PDB file of C-alpha atoms and ligand atoms in Angstrom:
ATOM      1  CA  MET A1414     -52.381  -5.690  -7.955  1.00  0.00           C
ATOM      2  CA  LYS A1415     -50.132  -3.316  -9.815  1.00  0.00           C
ATOM      3  CA  LYS A1416     -48.843  -1.891  -6.555  1.00  0.00           C
ATOM      4  CA  TRP A1417     -48.016  -5.391  -5.287  1.00  0.00           C
ATOM      5  CA  MET A1418     -46.039  -6.176  -8.462  1.00  0.00           C
ATOM      6  CA  LEU A1419     -44.096  -2.940  -8.133  1.00  0.00           C
ATOM      7  CA  SER A1420     -43.041  -3.614  -4.572  1.00  0.00           C
ATOM      8  CA  VAL A1421     -41.925  -7.160  -5.426  1.00  0.00           C
ATOM      9  CA  GLY A1422     -39.852  -5.707  -8.252  1.00  0.00           C
ATOM     10  CA  PHE A1423     -38.397  -3.132  -5.907  1.00  0.00           C
ATOM     11  CA  VAL A1424     -37.385  -5.700  -3.293  1.00  0.00           C
ATOM     12  CA  PHE A1425     -35.855  -7.893  -5.983  1.00  0.00           C
ATOM     13  CA  THR A1426     -33.808  -4.961  -7.310  1.00  0.00           C
ATOM     14  CA  LEU A1427     -32.633  -4.120  -3.804  1.00  0.00           C
ATOM     15  CA  SER A1428     -31.490  -7.651  -3.064  1.00  0.00           C
ATOM     16  CA  ALA A1429     -29.647  -7.844  -6.397  1.00  0.00           C
ATOM     17  CA  PHE A1430     -27.870  -4.643  -5.411  1.00  0.00           C
ATOM     18  CA  ALA A1431     -26.971  -5.973  -1.995  1.00  0.00           C
ATOM     19  CA  THR A1432     -25.544  -9.159  -3.528  1.00  0.00           C
ATOM     20  CA  ALA A1433     -23.437  -7.181  -5.991  1.00  0.00           C
ATOM     21  CA  CYS A1434     -22.056  -4.991  -3.213  1.00  0.00           C
ATOM     22  CA  ALA A1435     -21.288  -7.943  -0.965  1.00  0.00           C
ATOM     23  CA  SER A1436     -19.360  -9.754  -3.683  1.00  0.00           C
ATOM     24  CA  SER A1437     -17.297  -6.700  -4.607  1.00  0.00           C
ATOM     25  CA  ASP A1438     -16.429  -6.226  -0.926  1.00  0.00           C
ATOM     26  CA  ALA A1439     -15.262  -9.819  -0.782  1.00  0.00           C
ATOM     27  CA  GLN A1440     -13.098  -9.268  -3.872  1.00  0.00           C
ATOM     28  CA  ASN A1441     -11.585  -6.143  -2.355  1.00  0.00           C
ATOM     29  CA  ALA A1442     -10.720  -8.001   0.814  1.00  0.00           C
ATOM     30  CA  ALA A1443      -9.097 -10.771  -1.202  1.00  0.00           C
ATOM     31  CA  SER A1444      -6.993  -8.436  -3.340  1.00  0.00           C
ATOM     32  CA  THR A1445      -5.843  -6.008  -0.645  1.00  0.00           C
ATOM     33  CA  GLY A1446      -5.854  -8.464   2.233  1.00  0.00           C
ATOM     34  CA  ALA A1447      -5.840  -7.496   5.852  1.00  0.00           C
ATOM     35  CA  ALA A1448      -2.556  -5.803   6.656  1.00  0.00           C
ATOM     36  CA  ASP A1449      -0.800  -6.298   9.979  1.00  0.00           C
ATOM     37  CA  GLN A1450       1.014  -3.021   9.500  1.00  0.00           C
ATOM     38  CA  ALA A1451       0.340   0.095   7.484  1.00  0.00           C
ATOM     39  CA  ILE A1452       3.388   2.237   6.905  1.00  0.00           C
ATOM     40  CA  THR A1453       3.364   5.599   5.227  1.00  0.00           C
ATOM     41  CA  ILE A1454       6.695   7.041   4.267  1.00  0.00           C
ATOM     42  CA  SER A1455       6.933  10.709   3.528  1.00  0.00           C
ATOM     43  CA  ALA A1456       9.716  11.850   1.211  1.00  0.00           C
ATOM     44  CA  LYS A1457      11.204  15.253   0.599  1.00  0.00           C
ATOM     45  CA  ASN A1458      14.438  16.641  -0.885  1.00  0.00           C
ATOM     46  CA  PHE A1459      16.475  14.629   0.039  1.00  0.00           C
ATOM     47  CA  GLU A1460      15.332  12.292   2.759  1.00  0.00           C
ATOM     48  CA  PHE A1461      12.696   9.835   3.887  1.00  0.00           C
ATOM     49  CA  ASP A1462      10.970  10.611   7.177  1.00  0.00           C
ATOM     50  CA  GLN A1463      11.623   7.024   8.316  1.00  0.00           C
ATOM     51  CA  LYS A1464      15.103   5.603   7.891  1.00  0.00           C
ATOM     52  CA  GLU A1465      14.478   2.361   9.696  1.00  0.00           C
ATOM     53  CA  ILE A1466      11.385   0.201   9.441  1.00  0.00           C
ATOM     54  CA  ARG A1467      10.995  -2.912  11.554  1.00  0.00           C
ATOM     55  CA  LEU A1468       8.686  -5.787  10.744  1.00  0.00           C
ATOM     56  CA  LYS A1469       8.089  -9.243  12.105  1.00  0.00           C
ATOM     57  CA  LYS A1470       8.522 -12.091   9.684  1.00  0.00           C
ATOM     58  CA  GLY A1471       5.128 -13.031   8.284  1.00  0.00           C
ATOM     59  CA  ASP A1472       3.630  -9.567   8.718  1.00  0.00           C
ATOM     60  CA  THR A1473       1.587  -8.301   5.855  1.00  0.00           C
ATOM     61  CA  VAL A1474       2.470  -4.700   5.295  1.00  0.00           C
ATOM     62  CA  ARG A1475       0.857  -1.926   3.318  1.00  0.00           C
ATOM     63  CA  PHE A1476       3.518   0.538   2.206  1.00  0.00           C
ATOM     64  CA  THR A1477       2.430   3.959   1.056  1.00  0.00           C
ATOM     65  CA  LEU A1478       4.645   6.709  -0.276  1.00  0.00           C
ATOM     66  CA  LYS A1479       3.725  10.379  -0.047  1.00  0.00           C
ATOM     67  CA  ASN A1480       6.025  12.981  -1.487  1.00  0.00           C
ATOM     68  CA  SER A1481       5.869  16.215   0.457  1.00  0.00           C
ATOM     69  CA  GLN A1482       8.537  17.834  -1.708  1.00  0.00           C
ATOM     70  CA  GLY A1483      10.191  16.741  -4.940  1.00  0.00           C
ATOM     71  CA  ARG A1484       9.565  13.595  -6.948  1.00  0.00           C
ATOM     72  CA  HIS A1485      10.685  10.421  -5.270  1.00  0.00           C
ATOM     73  CA  ALA A1486       9.939   6.728  -5.419  1.00  0.00           C
ATOM     74  CA  ILE A1487      11.052   3.775  -3.327  1.00  0.00           C
ATOM     75  CA  HIS A1488      12.742   0.561  -4.302  1.00  0.00           C
ATOM     76  CA  ILE A1489      13.164  -2.102  -1.610  1.00  0.00           C
ATOM     77  CA  ASP A1490      16.153  -4.344  -2.249  1.00  0.00           C
ATOM     78  CA  GLY A1491      15.666  -8.026  -1.573  1.00  0.00           C
ATOM     79  CA  TYR A1492      11.910  -7.749  -1.841  1.00  0.00           C
ATOM     80  CA  ASP A1493      12.101  -6.204  -5.278  1.00  0.00           C
ATOM     81  CA  LYS A1494       9.230  -3.802  -4.541  1.00  0.00           C
ATOM     82  CA  ASP A1495       8.727  -0.425  -6.130  1.00  0.00           C
ATOM     83  CA  ILE A1496       6.441   2.196  -4.684  1.00  0.00           C
ATOM     84  CA  LYS A1497       5.587   5.326  -6.599  1.00  0.00           C
ATOM     85  CA  ASP A1498       4.282   8.581  -5.196  1.00  0.00           C
ATOM     86  CA  ASN A1499       0.793   8.212  -3.745  1.00  0.00           C
ATOM     87  CA  ASP A1500       0.980   4.513  -4.404  1.00  0.00           C
ATOM     88  CA  THR A1501       0.392   1.693  -1.937  1.00  0.00           C
ATOM     89  CA  VAL A1502       2.072  -1.678  -2.265  1.00  0.00           C
ATOM     90  CA  THR A1503       1.039  -4.610  -0.089  1.00  0.00           C
ATOM     91  CA  PHE A1504       3.290  -7.576   0.540  1.00  0.00           C
ATOM     92  CA  THR A1505       4.166 -10.152   3.161  1.00  0.00           C
ATOM     93  CA  ALA A1506       7.533  -9.827   4.871  1.00  0.00           C
ATOM     94  CA  ASN A1507       8.455 -13.472   4.444  1.00  0.00           C
ATOM     95  CA  ARG A1508      12.261 -13.072   4.421  1.00  0.00           C
ATOM     96  CA  THR A1509      14.265 -12.028   7.443  1.00  0.00           C
ATOM     97  CA  GLY A1510      17.239  -9.731   7.216  1.00  0.00           C
ATOM     98  CA  ARG A1511      18.182  -6.145   6.604  1.00  0.00           C
ATOM     99  CA  PHE A1512      17.109  -4.733   3.281  1.00  0.00           C
ATOM    100  CA  LYS A1513      18.120  -1.384   1.929  1.00  0.00           C
ATOM    101  CA  PHE A1514      15.467   0.865   0.462  1.00  0.00           C
ATOM    102  CA  VAL A1515      16.438   3.704  -1.804  1.00  0.00           C
ATOM    103  CA  CYS A1516      14.920   6.469  -3.841  1.00  0.00           C
ATOM    104  CA  SER A1517      14.423   5.033  -7.309  1.00  0.00           C
ATOM    105  CA  ASN A1518      13.562   8.236  -9.094  1.00  0.00           C
ATOM    106  CA  MET A1519      16.481  10.488 -10.052  1.00  0.00           C
ATOM    107  CA  CYS A1520      15.437  13.528  -8.046  1.00  0.00           C
ATOM    108  CA  GLY A1521      18.494  15.739  -7.845  1.00  0.00           C
ATOM    109  CA  LYS A1522      21.842  16.194  -6.154  1.00  0.00           C
ATOM    110  CA  GLY A1523      20.813  14.515  -2.897  1.00  0.00           C
ATOM    111  CA  HIS A1524      19.286  11.488  -4.611  1.00  0.00           C
ATOM    112  CA  SER A1525      21.940   9.026  -3.432  1.00  0.00           C
ATOM    113  CA  ASP A1526      21.455  10.186   0.190  1.00  0.00           C
ATOM    114  CA  MET A1527      17.899   8.890   0.164  1.00  0.00           C
ATOM    115  CA  VAL A1528      18.362   5.502   1.766  1.00  0.00           C
ATOM    116  CA  GLY A1529      16.823   3.559   4.614  1.00  0.00           C
ATOM    117  CA  THR A1530      16.734   0.063   6.006  1.00  0.00           C
ATOM    118  CA  LEU A1531      13.885  -2.397   6.266  1.00  0.00           C
ATOM    119  CA  ILE A1532      14.553  -4.854   9.064  1.00  0.00           C
ATOM    120  CA  VAL A1533      12.567  -8.071   9.162  1.00  0.00           C
ATOM    121  CA  GLU A1534      13.049 -10.165  12.294  1.00  0.00           C
TER     122      GLU A1534
HETATM  123 CU1  LIG B2282      15.843  10.308  -5.824  1.00  0.00          CU
END
C-alpha cells in the first residue's frame, strides 16, 4: 500500500515537472521567436568583419556582436537598435532601405571608421 502511494506521488511529481518545462519552453519561443537569419558580427580595432548585411523585408533577424579585440558596440540607424558585446538583439526587418550601422562605443582613434550598411530589400 505504501509502495503504491509512493509511486503515484512520484508520477505526479514527474508530470508537474514536465508541465513546467513545457510552459517555459513555450515562453522562450514566444520571447525569442524563430529567426529567419542569425547574424554574428565580430568587431576588432577598428573594423567590423561584415560591412554589408543584406536582409529580405519581413525577415526576423538575430543580431549578435562579439568583440575579438577592443570594446565596441553597434547602433543601427533607422531601426534604432543597439547591440552590446556578447549581446543578441532580435528584430524584424520591416523597413526597406539602406541603414548605416556604426560603432556606438568610443573605442579609440579608429572609432569613426567602424561603419557598415544594413540593406533591407
Ligand atoms: Cu568605437
